[in-house]
Short mmCIF file of C-alpha atoms in Angstrom, two decimals:
data_model
loop_
_atom_site.label_atom_id
_atom_site.label_comp_id
_atom_site.label_asym_id
_atom_site.label_seq_id
_atom_site.Cartn_x
_atom_site.Cartn_y
_atom_site.Cartn_z
CA GLY A 1 284.97 97.78 217.19
CA GLN A 2 281.48 99.08 216.66
CA GLN A 3 281.21 102.63 215.40
CA LEU A 4 278.37 105.02 214.77
CA ASN A 5 278.65 107.57 211.97
CA GLN A 6 276.57 110.57 212.97
CA SER A 7 275.88 113.36 210.50
CA PRO A 8 275.99 116.20 210.05
CA GLN A 9 278.70 117.23 212.52
CA SER A 10 277.15 120.67 212.85
CA MET A 11 274.16 122.63 211.62
CA PHE A 12 273.38 126.33 211.51
CA ILE A 13 269.69 127.03 210.93
CA GLN A 14 267.14 129.78 211.26
CA GLU A 15 264.43 129.63 213.90
CA GLY A 16 261.36 127.90 212.51
CA GLU A 17 263.26 125.58 210.17
CA ASP A 18 263.06 121.80 210.37
CA VAL A 19 266.17 119.78 211.24
CA SER A 20 267.19 116.26 210.32
CA MET A 21 270.17 114.26 211.55
CA ASN A 22 271.04 110.59 211.36
CA CYS A 23 273.28 107.82 212.55
CA THR A 24 274.48 104.86 210.55
CA SER A 25 276.58 101.83 211.33
CA SER A 26 277.82 98.62 209.78
CA SER A 27 276.68 96.85 212.98
CA ILE A 28 273.19 95.85 214.08
CA PHE A 29 271.71 97.40 217.21
CA ASN A 30 268.82 96.31 219.43
CA THR A 31 268.03 99.77 220.77
CA TRP A 32 268.62 103.27 219.46
CA LEU A 33 268.72 106.25 221.82
CA TRP A 34 268.84 109.96 221.14
CA TYR A 35 270.29 112.33 223.75
CA LYS A 36 270.58 116.11 223.88
CA GLN A 37 273.35 117.94 225.70
CA ASP A 38 272.77 121.57 226.63
CA PRO A 39 275.88 123.74 227.02
CA GLY A 40 277.60 123.03 230.35
CA GLU A 41 275.35 120.11 231.23
CA GLY A 42 275.21 116.34 230.84
CA PRO A 43 273.26 114.57 228.10
CA VAL A 44 269.55 114.02 228.65
CA LEU A 45 267.54 111.26 226.97
CA LEU A 46 265.09 112.51 224.34
CA ILE A 47 263.77 109.37 222.65
CA ALA A 48 264.35 105.62 222.93
CA LEU A 49 263.57 103.19 220.08
CA TYR A 50 263.29 99.46 220.66
CA LYS A 51 262.01 97.85 217.45
CA ALA A 52 263.09 97.97 213.82
CA GLY A 53 260.83 100.33 211.92
CA GLU A 54 259.58 102.03 215.08
CA LEU A 55 258.66 105.69 214.70
CA THR A 56 258.37 107.65 217.95
CA SER A 57 257.57 111.29 218.66
CA ASN A 58 258.26 113.50 221.65
CA GLY A 59 256.70 116.90 221.04
CA ARG A 60 258.43 118.43 218.03
CA LEU A 61 260.94 115.58 217.89
CA THR A 62 260.47 112.45 215.82
CA ALA A 63 262.89 109.56 215.62
CA GLN A 64 262.90 106.29 213.69
CA PHE A 65 264.64 102.96 214.14
CA GLY A 66 265.81 101.85 210.71
CA ILE A 67 264.43 98.64 209.17
CA THR A 68 267.93 97.20 208.78
CA ARG A 69 268.63 97.97 212.49
CA LYS A 70 271.81 99.70 211.34
CA ASP A 71 270.55 103.28 211.31
CA SER A 72 268.31 105.84 212.97
CA PHE A 73 267.29 109.41 212.31
CA LEU A 74 266.04 112.31 214.42
CA ASN A 75 263.90 115.14 213.09
CA ILE A 76 263.11 118.40 214.86
CA SER A 77 260.25 120.44 213.45
CA ALA A 78 259.83 124.20 213.71
CA SER A 79 263.10 124.76 215.59
CA ILE A 80 263.31 127.28 218.43
CA PRO A 81 266.34 128.88 220.10
CA SER A 82 266.28 126.45 223.04
CA ASP A 83 266.90 123.56 220.62
CA VAL A 84 270.55 124.67 220.60
CA GLY A 85 272.90 121.97 221.86
CA ILE A 86 274.66 118.78 220.87
CA TYR A 87 272.54 115.80 219.87
CA PHE A 88 273.97 112.32 220.32
CA CYS A 89 272.73 109.05 218.97
CA ALA A 90 273.59 105.87 220.86
CA GLY A 91 273.16 102.25 219.87
CA LEU A 92 272.83 99.32 222.23
CA SER A 93 273.93 95.89 221.02
CA GLY A 94 274.35 92.47 222.57
CA THR A 95 272.11 90.50 224.89
CA GLN A 96 270.77 91.45 228.29
CA GLY A 97 272.74 89.97 231.16
CA GLY A 98 276.28 90.91 230.46
CA SER A 99 277.30 91.33 226.84
CA GLU A 100 275.44 94.56 226.16
CA LYS A 101 277.43 97.42 224.77
CA LEU A 102 276.36 101.05 224.36
CA VAL A 103 278.11 103.04 221.62
CA PHE A 104 277.74 106.80 221.16
CA GLY A 105 277.93 108.80 217.97
CA LYS A 106 280.22 111.85 217.85
CA GLY A 107 277.31 114.27 218.06
CA THR A 108 275.60 116.90 215.92
CA LYS A 109 276.05 120.46 217.15
CA LEU A 110 272.94 122.51 216.42
CA THR A 111 272.91 126.31 216.32
CA VAL A 112 269.59 128.12 215.89
CA ASN A 113 269.61 131.75 214.81
CA PRO A 114 266.63 133.74 216.09
CA ASN B 1 265.89 113.91 243.97
CA ALA B 2 269.16 115.58 243.08
CA GLY B 3 269.90 112.85 240.52
CA VAL B 4 273.60 112.44 239.70
CA THR B 5 275.90 114.98 241.35
CA GLN B 6 279.50 115.51 240.28
CA THR B 7 282.19 117.56 241.99
CA PRO B 8 284.19 119.58 241.26
CA LYS B 9 282.80 121.33 238.16
CA PHE B 10 286.21 122.56 237.05
CA ARG B 11 289.78 121.63 237.93
CA ILE B 12 293.25 122.46 236.64
CA LEU B 13 296.01 119.97 237.41
CA LYS B 14 299.73 120.00 236.78
CA ILE B 15 301.28 117.00 235.04
CA GLY B 16 301.91 114.23 237.56
CA GLN B 17 299.40 115.45 240.15
CA SER B 18 296.58 113.24 241.34
CA MET B 19 292.94 113.89 242.05
CA THR B 20 289.61 112.22 242.63
CA LEU B 21 286.47 113.14 240.74
CA GLN B 22 283.46 112.59 242.95
CA CYS B 23 280.13 111.19 241.81
CA THR B 24 277.06 110.41 243.88
CA GLN B 25 273.51 109.46 242.95
CA ASP B 26 270.36 109.36 245.06
CA MET B 27 268.18 107.23 242.78
CA ASN B 28 269.27 103.88 244.25
CA HIS B 29 270.63 102.84 240.86
CA ASN B 30 272.78 99.73 240.74
CA TYR B 31 274.70 100.70 237.60
CA MET B 32 277.14 103.59 237.46
CA TYR B 33 279.49 104.73 234.72
CA TRP B 34 282.31 107.14 233.99
CA TYR B 35 282.63 108.64 230.51
CA ARG B 36 285.02 111.15 229.04
CA GLN B 37 283.98 113.55 226.32
CA ASP B 38 286.55 115.04 223.99
CA PRO B 39 285.57 117.70 221.40
CA GLY B 40 283.98 116.10 218.35
CA MET B 41 284.56 112.60 219.71
CA GLY B 42 281.39 111.68 221.53
CA LEU B 43 281.44 109.79 224.81
CA LYS B 44 283.94 107.07 225.65
CA LEU B 45 283.36 104.67 228.56
CA ILE B 46 286.20 104.62 231.11
CA TYR B 47 284.88 102.33 233.85
CA TYR B 48 281.53 101.05 235.01
CA SER B 49 280.05 99.29 238.02
CA VAL B 50 277.09 96.95 238.27
CA GLY B 51 276.80 97.28 242.03
CA ALA B 52 278.67 97.98 245.24
CA GLY B 53 282.01 96.20 245.29
CA ILE B 54 282.04 95.42 241.54
CA THR B 55 283.82 97.44 238.87
CA ASP B 56 284.85 96.76 235.26
CA LYS B 57 286.94 98.43 232.61
CA GLY B 58 285.36 100.22 229.70
CA GLU B 59 286.92 101.29 226.41
CA VAL B 60 289.55 103.70 227.75
CA PRO B 61 290.51 102.71 231.34
CA ASN B 62 294.28 103.39 231.21
CA GLY B 63 295.39 106.04 233.69
CA TYR B 64 292.26 105.80 235.82
CA ASN B 65 291.00 103.84 238.80
CA VAL B 66 287.59 103.52 240.41
CA SER B 67 286.00 102.09 243.51
CA ARG B 68 282.40 101.38 244.48
CA SER B 69 282.14 100.94 248.24
CA THR B 70 278.51 102.10 248.39
CA THR B 71 275.56 102.09 245.99
CA GLU B 72 275.52 105.89 245.96
CA ASP B 73 279.16 106.77 245.30
CA PHE B 74 281.47 106.01 242.37
CA PRO B 75 284.67 108.12 242.54
CA LEU B 76 287.15 108.24 239.65
CA ARG B 77 290.83 108.52 240.54
CA LEU B 78 293.62 109.94 238.39
CA GLU B 79 296.98 108.99 239.92
CA LEU B 80 299.49 110.68 237.58
CA ALA B 81 297.70 113.30 235.51
CA ALA B 82 298.79 113.63 231.88
CA PRO B 83 297.82 116.22 229.23
CA SER B 84 295.96 113.46 227.35
CA GLN B 85 293.53 113.34 230.28
CA THR B 86 292.34 116.88 229.60
CA SER B 87 288.66 116.30 228.95
CA VAL B 88 285.14 116.67 230.29
CA TYR B 89 284.21 113.76 232.53
CA PHE B 90 280.65 112.60 232.99
CA CYS B 91 279.32 110.25 235.59
CA ALA B 92 276.06 108.43 234.86
CA SER B 93 273.78 105.92 236.52
CA SER B 94 270.99 103.59 235.47
CA TYR B 95 268.61 101.19 237.15
CA SER B 96 269.79 98.31 234.97
CA ARG B 97 271.94 97.91 231.89
CA GLY B 98 269.27 97.24 229.35
CA GLY B 99 267.85 99.55 226.73
CA ASN B 100 264.75 100.10 228.86
CA SER B 101 266.88 101.74 231.54
CA PRO B 102 268.40 104.89 230.11
CA LEU B 103 271.43 106.65 231.54
CA HIS B 104 271.07 109.63 233.87
CA PHE B 105 274.08 111.91 233.54
CA GLY B 106 275.65 114.39 235.93
CA ASN B 107 276.65 117.86 234.73
CA GLY B 108 280.28 116.98 234.20
CA THR B 109 283.73 117.89 235.50
CA ARG B 110 285.93 119.89 233.15
CA LEU B 111 289.56 118.89 233.77
CA THR B 112 292.62 120.58 232.31
CA VAL B 113 296.08 119.09 232.75
CA THR B 114 298.98 121.42 231.98
#
């Protein structure tokens, strides 16, 4: 089945540093999504990408939909302590109306030291 | 709007016991989902529903049952709890199933089976 390889698995950084994480797959996706999960809570959508090559920002977060449609990355600039959490990528494949499938990566656990 | 509400937040079961995880949403979403999250493994789809009276299996449905008698509620039933079902369970909902309709997650139910 379809799989997403998300890396790194975990990151330990100092406050103020930039962060980069990515997801790759051997399969093509129509939509890439990035979610953040705070400790003890459910994932919350950060950014959605709908077209190959698309670059989208949400505050200090920037994400890109890879040209090949098989990868995506998420960058966080000038990290702050509240960026702590698990970041998940998710890819949506198939066609609208019944065959769509959403696949999640295994997550990147981010720790920010003040 | 409360969004997606899950109860209970925590539960410990003995092997062979049964329980129902409750999920309700007040956003009038047609689509509802149950995921399980195991450490380092991302989110796996257990069951989903495209509307009241309609349910379908996801990737990992064995050992679980669901029902969807109303638009708002989507309970998940464990009939004979097993240690392999120790996990964090997330309920989610969306307006539709496409990439333009992201998932809204509840805060999860942490289940331990001993």
